Amino acid sequence: MATILPSQSSSLSKTSNEEDHKDEEIEKIERIYKSYKEVISTLSKEKGWISPHLCQYQGFWFDPTYNLAGVMFIQQHFKPRPTDVLLISSPKSGTTWLKAIAFAIMKRTSYNSMSVVHPLLTTNPHDCVPFLEILLRTPPIADVEDLPSPRLFSSHIPYTLLSESIQNSGCRIVYVCRNPKDVFTSMWHFTTKLKTNNLPCSSLSLEEAFDMFCEGISSYGPFWDHVLGYWKASLACPESVLFLNYEDMRRDTPIHVKKLAEFLGQPFSLEEESKGIVQGIVELCSFENLSNLEVNKNGTLHYGIKGDVFFRKGQIGDWKNHLTAQMTERLDQITKEKLGGLF
Ligand code: PAP
């Protein structure tokens, strides 16, 4: 089936047949979302971090208000193209940074990273790279089929939930993972910050949230299963799945910018390197630069939340300021059991 509504701009010249077809499409899509609502109402629930509940769907926990319908739609109706690039992560693992870097790499022939008019200077990375679950969470859904190739999207969808058509499409997937102690710390702060955005966050204590995270009950959790899915996929299909690590990227950003550009099929030429384009992208996308831009300090994303919630400290090891020795031991033990020496 055609997944996406025809664009509004082309609707000016619609014949009545086309109008009828459009109405049918709208009805079809509304029926699909109604069926998702019905499925969601039957799922097992736990207390949520942001919305009142998290729901368990195909082995992972999702926020039914903000992302589960989008996940289902991606799974069943998203039409991948071999030229698509999907930036994927478990939440709070470095998505914002990866979006900025990938966007800067892929758009560098149009926008020089050292230019004073680069889009990343005036647009939050989350508005430069669309988040599929948000785009597709409710009808009328955005017109992703009309976007020109190569399309660049982000998602938090677990690997095992990707349809075979996506897994075999030849599209490129870039996954970024991060130490779970920093992921938990970042997620906890994000949840508390959203309260100031007037979102109906649950009143979880740090200890309660920690227990839930360890039990795998967090948005897109269990964290470890999420990481493992993409880690295995990157070993099986290294040409389709690039597995990056936030800590390594932080320690040597230029090498990772180059590695990413190569994976995306857009390696830097010697001329670009000698002109400082790689270093320009590193500096443009750095935490220090992005977090101090007016748009990221005081701007609001197109879907209504304040852009500053995605920038906090951007450090490795801030968990030391928040987790007790006992918590650290517990999380390390789980990570060792589930991921061995990956961290
Ligand atoms: P998301 O999954 O909701 O999109 P994501 O961007 O993955 O969030 O995670 C936010 C973390 O990335 C924050 O970490 P912290 O809470 O430990 O500070 C945020 O500060 C960090 N971050 C955002 N932008 C950058 C950047 N340019 N460089 C490094 N870290 C960044």
mmCIF file of C-alpha atoms and ligand atoms in Angstrom:
data_model
loop_
_atom_site.group_PDB
_atom_site.id
_atom_site.type_symbol
_atom_site.label_atom_id
_atom_site.label_comp_id
_atom_site.label_asym_id
_atom_site.label_seq_id
_atom_site.Cartn_x
_atom_site.Cartn_y
_atom_site.Cartn_z
ATOM 1 C CA MET A 1 0.000 0.000 0.000
ATOM 2 C CA ALA A 2 1.017 3.627 -0.450
ATOM 3 C CA THR A 3 2.109 4.618 3.010
ATOM 4 C CA ILE A 4 2.158 8.356 2.987
ATOM 5 C CA LEU A 5 -0.316 11.041 2.139
ATOM 6 C CA PRO A 6 0.233 12.969 -1.096
ATOM 7 C CA SER A 7 1.907 16.307 -0.498
ATOM 8 C CA GLN A 8 -0.206 19.398 -0.012
ATOM 9 C CA SER A 9 1.684 21.364 -2.617
ATOM 10 C CA SER A 10 0.804 18.924 -5.396
ATOM 11 C CA SER A 11 -2.821 18.750 -4.260
ATOM 12 C CA LEU A 12 -3.571 22.080 -6.000
ATOM 13 C CA SER A 13 -3.823 20.328 -9.363
ATOM 14 C CA LYS A 14 -5.699 17.283 -8.117
ATOM 15 C CA THR A 15 -8.524 15.848 -10.206
ATOM 16 C CA SER A 16 -11.586 14.550 -8.379
ATOM 17 C CA ASN A 17 -10.291 10.978 -8.888
ATOM 18 C CA GLU A 18 -7.094 11.910 -7.156
ATOM 19 C CA GLU A 19 -9.075 13.616 -4.411
ATOM 20 C CA ASP A 20 -11.118 10.428 -3.909
ATOM 21 C CA HIS A 21 -7.916 8.400 -3.778
ATOM 22 C CA LYS A 22 -6.502 10.812 -1.217
ATOM 23 C CA ASP A 23 -9.619 10.458 0.943
ATOM 24 C CA GLU A 24 -9.338 6.679 0.737
ATOM 25 C CA GLU A 25 -5.697 6.880 1.755
ATOM 26 C CA ILE A 26 -6.551 9.082 4.716
ATOM 27 C CA GLU A 27 -9.249 6.661 5.838
ATOM 28 C CA LYS A 28 -6.894 3.703 5.395
ATOM 29 C CA ILE A 29 -4.216 5.361 7.488
ATOM 30 C CA GLU A 30 -6.697 6.365 10.161
ATOM 31 C CA ARG A 31 -7.859 2.737 10.350
ATOM 32 C CA ILE A 32 -4.248 1.599 10.739
ATOM 33 C CA TYR A 33 -3.670 3.970 13.675
ATOM 34 C CA LYS A 34 -6.970 2.951 15.239
ATOM 35 C CA SER A 35 -5.840 -0.685 15.102
ATOM 36 C CA TYR A 36 -2.523 0.316 16.757
ATOM 37 C CA LYS A 37 -4.479 1.979 19.549
ATOM 38 C CA GLU A 38 -6.411 -1.227 20.074
ATOM 39 C CA VAL A 39 -3.237 -3.329 20.172
ATOM 40 C CA ILE A 40 -1.580 -0.868 22.575
ATOM 41 C CA SER A 41 -4.546 -1.070 24.947
ATOM 42 C CA THR A 42 -3.929 -4.832 25.343
ATOM 43 C CA LEU A 43 -0.176 -4.630 26.122
ATOM 44 C CA SER A 44 1.287 -5.110 29.577
ATOM 45 C CA LYS A 45 2.098 -1.835 31.283
ATOM 46 C CA GLU A 46 4.514 -0.474 33.849
ATOM 47 C CA LYS A 47 4.849 2.960 35.372
ATOM 48 C CA GLY A 48 6.398 5.341 32.835
ATOM 49 C CA TRP A 49 9.290 7.775 33.142
ATOM 50 C CA ILE A 50 7.718 10.527 31.021
ATOM 51 C CA SER A 51 4.174 9.415 30.167
ATOM 52 C CA PRO A 52 2.106 7.644 32.824
ATOM 53 C CA HIS A 53 2.963 4.236 31.320
ATOM 54 C CA LEU A 54 5.480 2.238 29.370
ATOM 55 C CA CYS A 55 4.089 -0.668 27.318
ATOM 56 C CA GLN A 56 5.883 -3.880 26.447
ATOM 57 C CA TYR A 57 5.814 -4.667 22.756
ATOM 58 C CA GLN A 58 7.816 -7.473 21.119
ATOM 59 C CA GLY A 59 10.273 -7.655 23.998
ATOM 60 C CA PHE A 60 10.946 -3.918 24.430
ATOM 61 C CA TRP A 61 9.374 -1.088 26.442
ATOM 62 C CA PHE A 62 7.840 1.896 24.667
ATOM 63 C CA ASP A 63 6.153 5.114 25.531
ATOM 64 C CA PRO A 64 2.604 4.724 24.166
ATOM 65 C CA THR A 65 2.039 8.471 23.974
ATOM 66 C CA TYR A 66 5.133 9.553 22.078
ATOM 67 C CA ASN A 67 6.566 6.687 20.080
ATOM 68 C CA LEU A 68 4.881 3.280 19.996
ATOM 69 C CA ALA A 69 2.452 3.943 17.123
ATOM 70 C CA GLY A 70 5.387 5.401 15.147
ATOM 71 C CA VAL A 71 7.433 2.253 15.828
ATOM 72 C CA MET A 72 4.572 0.053 14.613
ATOM 73 C CA PHE A 73 4.143 2.136 11.471
ATOM 74 C CA ILE A 74 7.880 1.976 10.664
ATOM 75 C CA GLN A 75 7.801 -1.768 11.188
ATOM 76 C CA GLN A 76 4.830 -2.374 8.919
ATOM 77 C CA HIS A 77 4.685 0.403 6.349
ATOM 78 C CA PHE A 78 7.933 2.368 6.083
ATOM 79 C CA LYS A 79 9.356 1.975 2.565
ATOM 80 C CA PRO A 80 13.137 2.037 2.748
ATOM 81 C CA ARG A 81 15.375 3.111 -0.111
ATOM 82 C CA PRO A 82 18.902 1.731 -0.622
ATOM 83 C CA THR A 83 20.152 5.312 -0.361
ATOM 84 C CA ASP A 84 18.520 5.935 3.058
ATOM 85 C CA VAL A 85 20.688 6.584 6.086
ATOM 86 C CA LEU A 86 19.216 5.686 9.480
ATOM 87 C CA LEU A 87 20.892 7.017 12.627
ATOM 88 C CA ILE A 88 19.863 4.705 15.441
ATOM 89 C CA SER A 89 20.570 4.600 19.169
ATOM 90 C CA SER A 90 19.125 3.683 22.485
ATOM 91 C CA PRO A 91 17.948 7.032 23.970
ATOM 92 C CA LYS A 92 20.612 9.263 25.527
ATOM 93 C CA SER A 93 23.522 7.569 23.798
ATOM 94 C CA GLY A 94 24.639 10.466 21.599
ATOM 95 C CA THR A 95 21.844 10.840 19.037
ATOM 96 C CA THR A 96 21.922 14.655 18.942
ATOM 97 C CA TRP A 97 25.660 14.698 18.300
ATOM 98 C CA LEU A 98 25.503 11.942 15.675
ATOM 99 C CA LYS A 99 22.677 13.778 13.898
ATOM 100 C CA ALA A 100 24.734 16.958 13.723
ATOM 101 C CA ILE A 101 27.846 15.162 12.431
ATOM 102 C CA ALA A 102 26.032 13.031 9.832
ATOM 103 C CA PHE A 103 24.043 16.046 8.625
ATOM 104 C CA ALA A 104 27.210 18.154 8.310
ATOM 105 C CA ILE A 105 29.011 15.366 6.409
ATOM 106 C CA MET A 106 26.166 14.692 3.997
ATOM 107 C CA LYS A 107 25.382 18.354 3.311
ATOM 108 C CA ARG A 108 28.951 19.563 3.043
ATOM 109 C CA THR A 109 28.867 20.317 -0.668
ATOM 110 C CA SER A 110 25.924 22.688 -0.070
ATOM 111 C CA TYR A 111 27.075 24.066 3.279
ATOM 112 C CA ASN A 112 30.718 24.484 4.151
ATOM 113 C CA SER A 113 31.192 23.482 7.802
ATOM 114 C CA MET A 114 33.076 26.717 8.419
ATOM 115 C CA SER A 115 30.402 28.914 6.877
ATOM 116 C CA VAL A 116 28.644 31.465 9.065
ATOM 117 C CA VAL A 117 25.319 30.497 7.492
ATOM 118 C CA HIS A 118 25.421 26.761 8.171
ATOM 119 C CA PRO A 119 21.915 25.381 9.060
ATOM 120 C CA LEU A 120 23.272 23.817 12.269
ATOM 121 C CA LEU A 121 23.978 27.325 13.563
ATOM 122 C CA THR A 122 20.298 28.216 13.476
ATOM 123 C CA THR A 123 18.473 24.865 13.604
ATOM 124 C CA ASN A 124 18.558 22.243 16.354
ATOM 125 C CA PRO A 125 20.038 18.923 15.069
ATOM 126 C CA HIS A 126 16.692 17.261 15.865
ATOM 127 C CA ASP A 127 15.004 19.599 13.393
ATOM 128 C CA CYS A 128 17.731 18.978 10.771
ATOM 129 C CA VAL A 129 17.336 15.196 10.923
ATOM 130 C CA PRO A 130 13.746 13.983 11.343
ATOM 131 C CA PHE A 131 12.985 11.443 14.068
ATOM 132 C CA LEU A 132 10.893 8.761 12.358
ATOM 133 C CA GLU A 133 8.768 7.825 15.367
ATOM 134 C CA ILE A 134 7.711 11.437 15.870
ATOM 135 C CA LEU A 135 7.045 11.952 12.145
ATOM 136 C CA LEU A 136 4.932 8.823 11.981
ATOM 137 C CA ARG A 137 3.284 8.752 15.379
ATOM 138 C CA THR A 138 -0.185 10.019 14.406
ATOM 139 C CA PRO A 139 -2.125 10.688 11.214
ATOM 140 C CA PRO A 140 -1.969 12.786 9.126
ATOM 141 C CA ILE A 141 1.562 11.539 8.765
ATOM 142 C CA ALA A 142 4.408 13.462 7.248
ATOM 143 C CA ASP A 143 5.253 13.109 3.632
ATOM 144 C CA VAL A 144 8.480 11.090 3.932
ATOM 145 C CA GLU A 145 7.961 9.503 0.516
ATOM 146 C CA ASP A 146 8.305 12.871 -1.176
ATOM 147 C CA LEU A 147 11.687 13.610 0.406
ATOM 148 C CA PRO A 148 14.586 13.542 -2.076
ATOM 149 C CA SER A 149 17.300 10.877 -1.799
ATOM 150 C CA PRO A 150 19.491 10.403 0.077
ATOM 151 C CA ARG A 151 17.123 10.661 3.031
ATOM 152 C CA LEU A 152 18.583 10.996 6.510
ATOM 153 C CA PHE A 153 16.424 9.879 9.446
ATOM 154 C CA SER A 154 16.894 8.981 13.072
ATOM 155 C CA SER A 155 15.115 6.368 15.152
ATOM 156 C CA HIS A 156 15.449 4.484 18.421
ATOM 157 C CA ILE A 157 13.805 1.329 17.030
ATOM 158 C CA PRO A 158 15.439 -1.946 18.199
ATOM 159 C CA TYR A 159 17.110 -4.044 15.483
ATOM 160 C CA THR A 160 14.840 -7.053 15.990
ATOM 161 C CA LEU A 161 11.816 -4.855 15.294
ATOM 162 C CA LEU A 162 13.118 -3.678 11.915
ATOM 163 C CA SER A 163 11.200 -5.317 9.098
ATOM 164 C CA GLU A 164 13.100 -7.566 6.712
ATOM 165 C CA SER A 165 12.445 -5.025 4.004
ATOM 166 C CA ILE A 166 14.475 -2.487 5.995
ATOM 167 C CA GLN A 167 17.169 -4.969 7.030
ATOM 168 C CA ASN A 168 17.625 -6.097 3.421
ATOM 169 C CA SER A 169 17.117 -2.746 1.728
ATOM 170 C CA GLY A 170 20.794 -1.903 1.456
ATOM 171 C CA CYS A 171 20.198 1.285 3.437
ATOM 172 C CA ARG A 172 22.957 2.316 5.802
ATOM 173 C CA ILE A 173 22.426 2.150 9.547
ATOM 174 C CA VAL A 174 24.692 4.020 11.944
ATOM 175 C CA TYR A 175 24.300 2.968 15.560
ATOM 176 C CA VAL A 176 25.811 4.822 18.488
ATOM 177 C CA CYS A 177 26.040 3.269 21.930
ATOM 178 C CA ARG A 178 27.218 4.688 25.240
ATOM 179 C CA ASN A 179 28.219 3.428 28.648
ATOM 180 C CA PRO A 180 24.948 2.446 30.405
ATOM 181 C CA LYS A 181 25.906 4.288 33.600
ATOM 182 C CA ASP A 182 26.077 7.565 31.674
ATOM 183 C CA VAL A 183 22.982 6.620 29.663
ATOM 184 C CA PHE A 184 20.995 6.116 32.855
ATOM 185 C CA THR A 185 22.325 9.357 34.365
ATOM 186 C CA SER A 186 21.496 11.302 31.204
ATOM 187 C CA MET A 187 18.029 9.721 30.970
ATOM 188 C CA TRP A 188 17.259 10.568 34.567
ATOM 189 C CA HIS A 189 18.192 14.226 34.076
ATOM 190 C CA PHE A 190 16.285 14.369 30.783
ATOM 191 C CA THR A 191 13.133 13.129 32.508
ATOM 192 C CA THR A 192 13.407 15.668 35.292
ATOM 193 C CA LYS A 193 14.144 18.457 32.778
ATOM 194 C CA LEU A 194 11.026 17.621 30.791
ATOM 195 C CA LYS A 195 8.939 18.485 33.831
ATOM 196 C CA THR A 196 9.958 22.078 33.288
ATOM 197 C CA ASN A 197 8.670 21.664 29.696
ATOM 198 C CA ASN A 198 5.218 21.063 31.198
ATOM 199 C CA LEU A 199 5.177 17.431 30.102
ATOM 200 C CA PRO A 200 3.329 15.067 32.412
ATOM 201 C CA CYS A 201 6.388 13.223 33.757
ATOM 202 C CA SER A 202 5.955 10.580 36.425
ATOM 203 C CA SER A 203 7.333 11.331 39.845
ATOM 204 C CA LEU A 204 10.042 8.669 39.878
ATOM 205 C CA SER A 205 12.820 8.975 42.437
ATOM 206 C CA LEU A 206 16.378 8.379 41.200
ATOM 207 C CA GLU A 207 16.412 5.041 43.055
ATOM 208 C CA GLU A 208 13.094 3.955 41.566
ATOM 209 C CA ALA A 209 14.195 4.925 38.054
ATOM 210 C CA PHE A 210 17.481 3.088 38.594
ATOM 211 C CA ASP A 211 15.691 -0.133 39.588
ATOM 212 C CA MET A 212 13.475 0.128 36.520
ATOM 213 C CA PHE A 213 16.460 0.759 34.214
ATOM 214 C CA CYS A 214 18.239 -2.314 35.651
ATOM 215 C CA GLU A 215 15.110 -4.371 35.048
ATOM 216 C CA GLY A 216 15.056 -3.178 31.450
ATOM 217 C CA ILE A 217 11.972 -0.985 31.959
ATOM 218 C CA SER A 218 12.975 2.272 30.296
ATOM 219 C CA SER A 219 12.082 3.839 26.969
ATOM 220 C CA TYR A 220 13.209 1.354 24.247
ATOM 221 C CA GLY A 221 14.723 -0.842 26.980
ATOM 222 C CA PRO A 222 16.137 -3.262 27.923
ATOM 223 C CA PHE A 223 19.161 -1.118 27.070
ATOM 224 C CA TRP A 224 21.464 -4.159 26.743
ATOM 225 C CA ASP A 225 19.198 -6.015 24.299
ATOM 226 C CA HIS A 226 19.009 -2.859 22.186
ATOM 227 C CA VAL A 227 22.797 -2.597 21.992
ATOM 228 C CA LEU A 228 23.280 -6.304 21.388
ATOM 229 C CA GLY A 229 20.880 -6.329 18.426
ATOM 230 C CA TYR A 230 22.887 -3.722 16.531
ATOM 231 C CA TRP A 231 26.253 -5.068 17.694
ATOM 232 C CA LYS A 232 25.449 -8.482 16.204
ATOM 233 C CA ALA A 233 24.060 -6.871 13.034
ATOM 234 C CA SER A 234 27.244 -4.813 12.626
ATOM 235 C CA LEU A 235 29.327 -7.995 12.829
ATOM 236 C CA ALA A 236 27.084 -9.841 10.376
ATOM 237 C CA CYS A 237 26.713 -6.953 7.887
ATOM 238 C CA PRO A 238 29.507 -4.424 8.400
ATOM 239 C CA GLU A 239 28.752 -2.791 5.045
ATOM 240 C CA SER A 240 25.180 -1.952 6.207
ATOM 241 C CA VAL A 241 25.570 -1.356 9.947
ATOM 242 C CA LEU A 242 28.267 0.834 11.491
ATOM 243 C CA PHE A 243 28.545 0.491 15.262
ATOM 244 C CA LEU A 244 29.983 3.560 17.001
ATOM 245 C CA ASN A 245 30.726 4.261 20.614
ATOM 246 C CA TYR A 246 30.150 7.680 22.252
ATOM 247 C CA GLU A 247 33.240 7.412 24.422
ATOM 248 C CA ASP A 248 35.542 6.588 21.479
ATOM 249 C CA MET A 249 33.988 9.420 19.479
ATOM 250 C CA ARG A 250 34.621 11.833 22.345
ATOM 251 C CA ARG A 251 38.252 10.721 22.670
ATOM 252 C CA ASP A 252 39.078 11.053 18.965
ATOM 253 C CA THR A 253 36.352 12.856 17.071
ATOM 254 C CA PRO A 254 38.174 13.539 13.751
ATOM 255 C CA ILE A 255 38.911 9.843 13.166
ATOM 256 C CA HIS A 256 35.240 9.002 13.711
ATOM 257 C CA VAL A 257 34.044 11.807 11.446
ATOM 258 C CA LYS A 258 36.238 10.376 8.687
ATOM 259 C CA LYS A 259 35.131 6.808 9.409
ATOM 260 C CA LEU A 260 31.493 7.851 9.240
ATOM 261 C CA ALA A 261 32.000 9.743 5.972
ATOM 262 C CA GLU A 262 33.633 6.648 4.450
ATOM 263 C CA PHE A 263 30.814 4.398 5.644
ATOM 264 C CA LEU A 264 28.287 6.790 4.125
ATOM 265 C CA GLY A 265 30.118 6.545 0.809
ATOM 266 C CA GLN A 266 31.229 10.164 0.990
ATOM 267 C CA PRO A 267 34.900 10.027 2.081
ATOM 268 C CA PHE A 268 36.818 13.277 2.464
ATOM 269 C CA SER A 269 39.192 14.072 -0.367
ATOM 270 C CA LEU A 270 42.766 15.058 0.407
ATOM 271 C CA GLU A 271 41.868 18.564 -0.739
ATOM 272 C CA GLU A 272 38.968 18.726 1.742
ATOM 273 C CA GLU A 273 41.205 17.499 4.515
ATOM 274 C CA SER A 274 43.889 20.047 3.708
ATOM 275 C CA LYS A 275 41.244 22.797 3.702
ATOM 276 C CA GLY A 276 40.271 21.822 7.268
ATOM 277 C CA ILE A 277 36.765 20.561 6.429
ATOM 278 C CA VAL A 278 37.000 17.603 8.850
ATOM 279 C CA GLN A 279 38.159 19.831 11.699
ATOM 280 C CA GLY A 280 35.430 22.330 10.759
ATOM 281 C CA ILE A 281 32.779 19.622 11.219
ATOM 282 C CA VAL A 282 34.314 18.517 14.530
ATOM 283 C CA GLU A 283 34.164 22.080 15.854
ATOM 284 C CA LEU A 284 30.742 22.900 14.417
ATOM 285 C CA CYS A 285 29.201 19.797 16.034
ATOM 286 C CA SER A 286 31.080 19.956 19.332
ATOM 287 C CA PHE A 287 29.083 20.066 22.535
ATOM 288 C CA GLU A 288 30.718 23.377 23.417
ATOM 289 C CA ASN A 289 29.644 24.984 20.140
ATOM 290 C CA LEU A 290 26.146 23.542 19.747
ATOM 291 C CA SER A 291 25.082 23.916 23.378
ATOM 292 C CA ASN A 292 25.959 27.627 23.340
ATOM 293 C CA LEU A 293 23.985 28.525 20.228
ATOM 294 C CA GLU A 294 20.904 30.644 20.807
ATOM 295 C CA VAL A 295 18.684 28.149 18.932
ATOM 296 C CA ASN A 296 19.766 25.303 21.215
ATOM 297 C CA LYS A 297 19.603 27.359 24.412
ATOM 298 C CA ASN A 298 16.229 29.022 23.927
ATOM 299 C CA GLY A 299 14.666 27.507 20.804
ATOM 300 C CA THR A 300 11.770 25.075 20.613
ATOM 301 C CA LEU A 301 11.689 22.008 18.369
ATOM 302 C CA HIS A 302 8.998 21.706 15.701
ATOM 303 C CA TYR A 303 7.144 19.200 17.869
ATOM 304 C CA GLY A 304 7.047 21.529 20.805
ATOM 305 C CA ILE A 305 9.757 20.606 23.297
ATOM 306 C CA LYS A 306 12.590 22.958 24.233
ATOM 307 C CA GLY A 307 15.850 22.284 22.406
ATOM 308 C CA ASP A 308 18.025 22.708 25.492
ATOM 309 C CA VAL A 309 16.830 19.386 26.987
ATOM 310 C CA PHE A 310 19.230 17.621 24.603
ATOM 311 C CA PHE A 311 22.302 19.413 25.935
ATOM 312 C CA ARG A 312 23.444 18.913 29.514
ATOM 313 C CA LYS A 313 27.119 18.133 30.185
ATOM 314 C CA GLY A 314 28.224 15.960 27.281
ATOM 315 C CA GLN A 315 30.874 14.296 29.419
ATOM 316 C CA ILE A 316 32.202 10.804 29.919
ATOM 317 C CA GLY A 317 31.737 9.575 33.486
ATOM 318 C CA ASP A 318 29.257 12.025 35.001
ATOM 319 C CA TRP A 319 27.602 8.932 36.535
ATOM 320 C CA LYS A 320 30.265 9.165 39.263
ATOM 321 C CA ASN A 321 28.415 12.206 40.604
ATOM 322 C CA HIS A 322 25.068 10.406 40.819
ATOM 323 C CA LEU A 323 25.433 6.649 41.401
ATOM 324 C CA THR A 324 26.378 5.045 44.726
ATOM 325 C CA ALA A 325 29.018 2.303 44.866
ATOM 326 C CA GLN A 326 26.238 -0.248 45.206
ATOM 327 C CA MET A 327 24.376 1.060 42.149
ATOM 328 C CA THR A 328 27.604 1.074 40.143
ATOM 329 C CA GLU A 329 28.337 -2.510 41.069
ATOM 330 C CA ARG A 330 24.833 -3.640 40.143
ATOM 331 C CA LEU A 331 24.860 -1.949 36.746
ATOM 332 C CA ASP A 332 28.398 -3.152 35.967
ATOM 333 C CA GLN A 333 27.388 -6.701 36.837
ATOM 334 C CA ILE A 334 24.377 -6.633 34.500
ATOM 335 C CA THR A 335 26.474 -5.138 31.712
ATOM 336 C CA LYS A 336 29.170 -7.779 32.176
ATOM 337 C CA GLU A 337 26.607 -10.567 32.083
ATOM 338 C CA LYS A 338 24.773 -9.242 29.038
ATOM 339 C CA LEU A 339 27.480 -7.580 26.967
ATOM 340 C CA GLY A 340 30.725 -9.130 28.184
ATOM 341 C CA GLY A 341 33.658 -6.907 27.377
ATOM 342 C CA LEU A 342 31.820 -4.455 25.130
ATOM 343 C CA PHE A 343 32.331 -1.619 27.658
HETATM 344 P P1 PAP B 1 18.120 11.581 22.573
HETATM 345 O O1 PAP B 1 18.317 10.102 22.541
HETATM 346 O O2 PAP B 1 16.933 11.997 23.402
HETATM 347 O O3 PAP B 1 18.113 12.203 21.233
HETATM 348 P P2 PAP B 1 20.918 12.021 23.013
HETATM 349 O O4 PAP B 1 21.340 13.133 22.159
HETATM 350 O O5 PAP B 1 21.228 10.641 22.578
HETATM 351 O O6 PAP B 1 19.377 12.178 23.367
HETATM 352 O O7 PAP B 1 21.573 12.164 24.447
HETATM 353 C C1 PAP B 1 21.769 13.376 25.084
HETATM 354 C C2 PAP B 1 23.181 13.334 25.634
HETATM 355 O O8 PAP B 1 24.108 13.689 24.603
HETATM 356 C C3 PAP B 1 23.360 14.351 26.749
HETATM 357 O O9 PAP B 1 24.325 13.761 27.615
HETATM 358 P P3 PAP B 1 24.463 14.163 29.139
HETATM 359 O O10 PAP B 1 23.096 14.170 29.743
HETATM 360 O O11 PAP B 1 25.347 13.131 29.752
HETATM 361 O O12 PAP B 1 25.094 15.509 29.150
HETATM 362 C C4 PAP B 1 23.930 15.526 25.976
HETATM 363 O O13 PAP B 1 24.587 16.463 26.788
HETATM 364 C C5 PAP B 1 24.869 14.820 25.010
HETATM 365 N N1 PAP B 1 25.180 15.649 23.841
HETATM 366 C C6 PAP B 1 24.353 16.448 23.133
HETATM 367 N N2 PAP B 1 25.013 17.040 22.150
HETATM 368 C C7 PAP B 1 26.294 16.622 22.209
HETATM 369 C C8 PAP B 1 27.475 16.912 21.453
HETATM 370 N N3 PAP B 1 27.442 17.763 20.448
HETATM 371 N N4 PAP B 1 28.615 16.293 21.802
HETATM 372 C C9 PAP B 1 28.654 15.427 22.845
HETATM 373 N N5 PAP B 1 27.580 15.116 23.609
HETATM 374 C C10 PAP B 1 26.402 15.708 23.297
#
